[in-house]
Short mmCIF file of C-alpha atoms in Angstrom, two decimals:
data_model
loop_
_atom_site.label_atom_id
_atom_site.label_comp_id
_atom_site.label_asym_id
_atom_site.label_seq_id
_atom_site.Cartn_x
_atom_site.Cartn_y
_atom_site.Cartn_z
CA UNK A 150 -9.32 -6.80 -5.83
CA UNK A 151 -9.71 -7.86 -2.25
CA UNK A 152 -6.26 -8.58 -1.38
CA UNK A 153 -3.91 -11.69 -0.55
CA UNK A 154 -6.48 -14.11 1.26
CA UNK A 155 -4.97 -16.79 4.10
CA UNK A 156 -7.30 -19.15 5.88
CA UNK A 157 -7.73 -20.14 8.38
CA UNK A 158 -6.25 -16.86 10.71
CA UNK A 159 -5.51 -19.15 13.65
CA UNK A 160 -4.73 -22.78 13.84
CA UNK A 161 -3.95 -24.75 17.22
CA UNK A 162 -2.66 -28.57 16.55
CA UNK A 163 -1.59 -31.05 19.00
CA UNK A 164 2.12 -32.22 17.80
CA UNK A 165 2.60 -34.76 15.71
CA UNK A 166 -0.63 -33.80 13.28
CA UNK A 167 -0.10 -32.81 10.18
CA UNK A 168 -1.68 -29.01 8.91
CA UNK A 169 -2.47 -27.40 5.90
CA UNK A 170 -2.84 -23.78 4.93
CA UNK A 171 -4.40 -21.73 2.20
CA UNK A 172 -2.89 -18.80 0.82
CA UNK A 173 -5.55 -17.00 -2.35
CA UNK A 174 -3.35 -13.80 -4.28
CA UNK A 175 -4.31 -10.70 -5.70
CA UNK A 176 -5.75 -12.44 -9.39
CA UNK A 177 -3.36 -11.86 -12.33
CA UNK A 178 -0.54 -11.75 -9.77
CA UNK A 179 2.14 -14.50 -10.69
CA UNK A 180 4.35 -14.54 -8.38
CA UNK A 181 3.69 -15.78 -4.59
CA UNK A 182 5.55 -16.35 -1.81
CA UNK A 183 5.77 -17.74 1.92
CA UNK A 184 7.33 -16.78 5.07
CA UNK A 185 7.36 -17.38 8.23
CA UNK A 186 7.42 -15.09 11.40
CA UNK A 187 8.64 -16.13 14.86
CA UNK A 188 8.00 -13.91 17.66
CA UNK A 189 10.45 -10.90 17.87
CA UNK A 190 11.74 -11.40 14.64
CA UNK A 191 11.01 -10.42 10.65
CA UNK A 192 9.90 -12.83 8.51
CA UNK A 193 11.89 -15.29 7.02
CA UNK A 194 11.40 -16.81 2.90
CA UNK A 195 10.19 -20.30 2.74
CA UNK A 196 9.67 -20.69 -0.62
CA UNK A 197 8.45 -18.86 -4.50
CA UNK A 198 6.04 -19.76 -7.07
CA UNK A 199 6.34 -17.85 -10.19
CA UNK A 200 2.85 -19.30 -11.61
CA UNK A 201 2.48 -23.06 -11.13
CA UNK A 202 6.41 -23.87 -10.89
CA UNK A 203 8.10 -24.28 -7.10
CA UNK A 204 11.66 -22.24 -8.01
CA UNK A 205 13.45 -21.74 -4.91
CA UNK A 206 13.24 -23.41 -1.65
CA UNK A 207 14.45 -22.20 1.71
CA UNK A 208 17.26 -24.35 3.63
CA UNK A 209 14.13 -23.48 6.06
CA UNK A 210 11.58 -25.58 4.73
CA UNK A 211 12.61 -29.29 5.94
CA UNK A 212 11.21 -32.49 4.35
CA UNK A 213 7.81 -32.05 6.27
CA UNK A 214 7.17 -28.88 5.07
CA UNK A 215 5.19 -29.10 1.38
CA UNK A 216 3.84 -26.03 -0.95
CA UNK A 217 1.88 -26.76 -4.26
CA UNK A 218 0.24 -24.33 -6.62
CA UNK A 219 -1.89 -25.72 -8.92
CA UNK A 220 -3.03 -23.82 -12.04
CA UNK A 221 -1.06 -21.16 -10.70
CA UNK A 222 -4.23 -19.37 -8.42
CA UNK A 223 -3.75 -20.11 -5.40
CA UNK A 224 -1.18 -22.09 -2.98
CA UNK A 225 -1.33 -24.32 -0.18
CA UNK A 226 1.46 -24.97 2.64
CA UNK A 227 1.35 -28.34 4.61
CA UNK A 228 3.79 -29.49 7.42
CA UNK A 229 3.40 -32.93 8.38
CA UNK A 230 4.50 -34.18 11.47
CA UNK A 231 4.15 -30.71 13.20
CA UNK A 232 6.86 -29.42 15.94
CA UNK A 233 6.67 -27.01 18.77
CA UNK A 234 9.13 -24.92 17.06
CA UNK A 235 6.68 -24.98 13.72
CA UNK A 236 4.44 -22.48 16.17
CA UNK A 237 4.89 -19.45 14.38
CA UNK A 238 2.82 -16.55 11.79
CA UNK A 239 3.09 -17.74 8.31
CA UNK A 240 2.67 -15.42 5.73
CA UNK A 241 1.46 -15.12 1.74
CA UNK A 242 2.65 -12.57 -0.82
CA UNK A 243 1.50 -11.79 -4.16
CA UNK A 244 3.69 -9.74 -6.87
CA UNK A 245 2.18 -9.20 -10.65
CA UNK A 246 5.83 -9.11 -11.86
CA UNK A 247 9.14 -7.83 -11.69
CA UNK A 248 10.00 -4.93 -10.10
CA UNK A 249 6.28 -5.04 -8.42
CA UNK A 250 5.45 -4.57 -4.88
CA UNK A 251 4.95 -7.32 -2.54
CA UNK A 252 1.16 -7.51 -1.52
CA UNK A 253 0.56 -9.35 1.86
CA UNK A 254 -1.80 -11.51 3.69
CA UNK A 255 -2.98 -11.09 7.37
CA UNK A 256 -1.10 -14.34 7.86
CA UNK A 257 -2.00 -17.96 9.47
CA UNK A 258 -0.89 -18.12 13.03
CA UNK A 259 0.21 -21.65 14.14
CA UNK A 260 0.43 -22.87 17.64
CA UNK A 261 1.75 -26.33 18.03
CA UNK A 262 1.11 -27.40 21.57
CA UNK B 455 23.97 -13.59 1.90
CA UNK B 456 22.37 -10.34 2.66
CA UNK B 457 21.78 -8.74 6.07
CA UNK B 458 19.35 -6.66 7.54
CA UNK B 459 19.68 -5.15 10.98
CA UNK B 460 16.97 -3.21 13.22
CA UNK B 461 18.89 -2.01 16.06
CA UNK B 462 16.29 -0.60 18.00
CA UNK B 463 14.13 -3.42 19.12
CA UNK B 464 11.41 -0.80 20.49
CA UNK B 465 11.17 3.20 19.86
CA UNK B 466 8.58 5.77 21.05
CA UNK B 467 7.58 9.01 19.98
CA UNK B 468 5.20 11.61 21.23
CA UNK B 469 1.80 12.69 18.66
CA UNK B 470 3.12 15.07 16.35
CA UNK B 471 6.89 14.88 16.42
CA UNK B 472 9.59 13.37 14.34
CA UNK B 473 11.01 10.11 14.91
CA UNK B 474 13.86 8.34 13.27
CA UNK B 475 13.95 4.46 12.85
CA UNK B 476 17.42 2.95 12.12
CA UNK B 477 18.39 0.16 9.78
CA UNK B 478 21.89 -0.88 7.96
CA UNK B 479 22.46 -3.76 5.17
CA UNK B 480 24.99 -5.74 3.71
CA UNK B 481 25.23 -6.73 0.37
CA UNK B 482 27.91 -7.28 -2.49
CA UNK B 483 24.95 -6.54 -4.98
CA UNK B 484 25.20 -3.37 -6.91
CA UNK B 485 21.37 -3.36 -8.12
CA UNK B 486 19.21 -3.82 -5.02
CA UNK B 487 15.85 -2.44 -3.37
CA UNK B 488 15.32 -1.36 0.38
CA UNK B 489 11.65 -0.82 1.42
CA UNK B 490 10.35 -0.01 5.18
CA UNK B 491 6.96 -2.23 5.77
CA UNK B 492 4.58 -1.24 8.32
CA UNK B 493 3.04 -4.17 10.58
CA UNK B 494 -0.06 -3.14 12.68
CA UNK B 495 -1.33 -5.24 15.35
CA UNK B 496 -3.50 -8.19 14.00
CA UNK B 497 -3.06 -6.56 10.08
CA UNK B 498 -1.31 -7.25 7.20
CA UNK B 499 2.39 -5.79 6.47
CA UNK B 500 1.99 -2.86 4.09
CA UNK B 501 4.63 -1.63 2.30
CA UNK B 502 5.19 2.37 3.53
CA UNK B 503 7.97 3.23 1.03
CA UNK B 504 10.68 1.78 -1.42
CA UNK B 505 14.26 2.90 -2.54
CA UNK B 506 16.00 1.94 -5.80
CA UNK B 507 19.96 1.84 -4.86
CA UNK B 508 20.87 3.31 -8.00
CA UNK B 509 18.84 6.39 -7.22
CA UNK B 510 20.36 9.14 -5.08
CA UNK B 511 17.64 10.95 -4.37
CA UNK B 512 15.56 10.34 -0.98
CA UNK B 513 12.60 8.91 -1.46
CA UNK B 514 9.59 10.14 0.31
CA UNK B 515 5.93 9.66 0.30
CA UNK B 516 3.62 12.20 2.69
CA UNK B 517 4.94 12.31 6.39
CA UNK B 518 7.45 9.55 5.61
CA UNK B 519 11.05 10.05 4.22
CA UNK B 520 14.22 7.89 4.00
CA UNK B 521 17.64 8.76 4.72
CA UNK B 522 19.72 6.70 2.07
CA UNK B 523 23.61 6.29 2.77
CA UNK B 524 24.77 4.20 0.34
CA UNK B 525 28.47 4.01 0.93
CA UNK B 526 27.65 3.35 4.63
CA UNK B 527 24.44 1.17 3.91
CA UNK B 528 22.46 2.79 6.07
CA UNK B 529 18.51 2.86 5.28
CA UNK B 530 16.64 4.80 7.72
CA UNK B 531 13.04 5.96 8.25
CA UNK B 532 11.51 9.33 9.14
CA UNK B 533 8.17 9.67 9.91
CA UNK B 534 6.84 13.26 10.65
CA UNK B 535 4.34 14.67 12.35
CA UNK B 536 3.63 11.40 14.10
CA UNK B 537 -0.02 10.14 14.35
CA UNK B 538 -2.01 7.36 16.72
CA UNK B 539 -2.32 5.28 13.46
CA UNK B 540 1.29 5.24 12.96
CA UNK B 541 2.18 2.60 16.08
CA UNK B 542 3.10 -0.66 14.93
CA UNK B 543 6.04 -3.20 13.93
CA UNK B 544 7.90 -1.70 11.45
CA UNK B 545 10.41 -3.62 9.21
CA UNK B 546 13.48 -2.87 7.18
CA UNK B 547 13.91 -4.93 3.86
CA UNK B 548 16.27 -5.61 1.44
CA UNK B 549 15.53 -7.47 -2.02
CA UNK B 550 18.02 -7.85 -4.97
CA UNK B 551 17.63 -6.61 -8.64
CA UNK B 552 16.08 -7.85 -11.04
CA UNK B 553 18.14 -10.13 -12.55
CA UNK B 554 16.07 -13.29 -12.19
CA UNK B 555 15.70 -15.33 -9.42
CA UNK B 556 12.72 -14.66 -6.80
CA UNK B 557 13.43 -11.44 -5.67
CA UNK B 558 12.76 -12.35 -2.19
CA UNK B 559 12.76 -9.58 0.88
CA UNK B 560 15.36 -10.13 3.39
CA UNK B 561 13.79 -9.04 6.70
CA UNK B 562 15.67 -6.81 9.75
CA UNK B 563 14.03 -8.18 13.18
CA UNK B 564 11.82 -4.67 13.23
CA UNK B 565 11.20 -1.96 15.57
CA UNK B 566 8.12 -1.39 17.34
CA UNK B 567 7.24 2.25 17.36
CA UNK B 568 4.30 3.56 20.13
CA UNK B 569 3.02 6.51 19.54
CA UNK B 570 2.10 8.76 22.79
CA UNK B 571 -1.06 10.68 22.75
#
């Protein structure tokens, strides 16, 4: 068990490009999650996987903003088009079921310039 | 929707004593979790202790302890004996029961805690 993996740690795009981010759980954990953190504040939900299946969405996550999680293991996030205001720390969570605690990565930090 | 609110943006605290981080809800749920995660610099959010609303017994684990006011939905965090290790961003959530759904956190805006040597 090594822990919620996100790679890379630090990404710098110009705007306009489009980015893609890997989040690996804890194995045998079903459930995953994103959010993202802006400076000064707590993270915010983007979006749940409970295995494979996409169940809730954030009002947060526009039309350029894309998860997948194939065969259930891990997920990948992808904004297209990226915005200054995308510049932010987005995080992965694992959870093996209900009433489980929330395992999470070190985060990808984005910096559209 | 459900709340969370930090209202001390930054709080310090001197190796060794007692501190006291603040945090109140809102919710209309009756079955609901509050947890305190712990943010260091540059590391991943760990989870430093949980609360089951229906339980009205503090919970505490080590130097940490929680002062839960239901009826005033207040959730807030003592950490004793303070240590170097203990500075960092630490966050007040809320997450519903488990009655389906994702069970996501809802996230206060934190409180950074430095710890003086």
């Amino acid at each position: 068990d090594t822990g919620v993996s996100q790679n890379p740690r630090h990404k710098i795009t110009k705007r306009g490009q489009n980015v893609t981010f890997r989040c690996d759980p804890i194995s045998e954990h079903n459930r995953l999650y994103w959010y993202r953190q802006t400076l000064g504040q707590g993270p915010e939900f983007l979006t749940y996987f409970q295995n494979e299946a996409q169940l809730e969405k954030s009002r947060l996550l526009s039309d350029r903003f894309s998860a997948e999680r194939p065969k259930g293991s891990f997920s990948t996030l992808e904004i297209q088009r990226t915005e200054q205001g995308d510049s932010a720390m987005y995080l992965c969570a694992s959870r093996r079921g209900v009433n489980t605690e929330a395992f999470f990565g070190q985060g990808t930090r984005l910096t559209v310039v | 929707a459900q709340t969370v609110t930090q209202s001390q943006p930054e709080m310090s605290v001197q190796e060794a004593e007692t501190v006291t981080l603040s945090c109140t809800y809102d919710t209309s749920e009756s079955d609901y979790y509050l947890f305190w995660y712990k943010q260091p610099p540059s590391r991943q959010m760990i989870l430093v202790i949980r609360q089951e609303a229906y339980k009205q017994q503090n919970a505490t684990e080590n130097r940490f302890s929680v002062n839960f006011q239901k009826a005033a939905k207040s959730f807030s965090l003592k950490i004793s004996d303070s240590q170097l290790g203990d500075a960092a961003m630490y966050f007040c959530a809320y997450r519903r029961g488990s009655q389906g759904g994702s069970e996501k956190l809802v996230f206060g805006k934190g409180t950074k805690l430095t710890v003086n040597p």
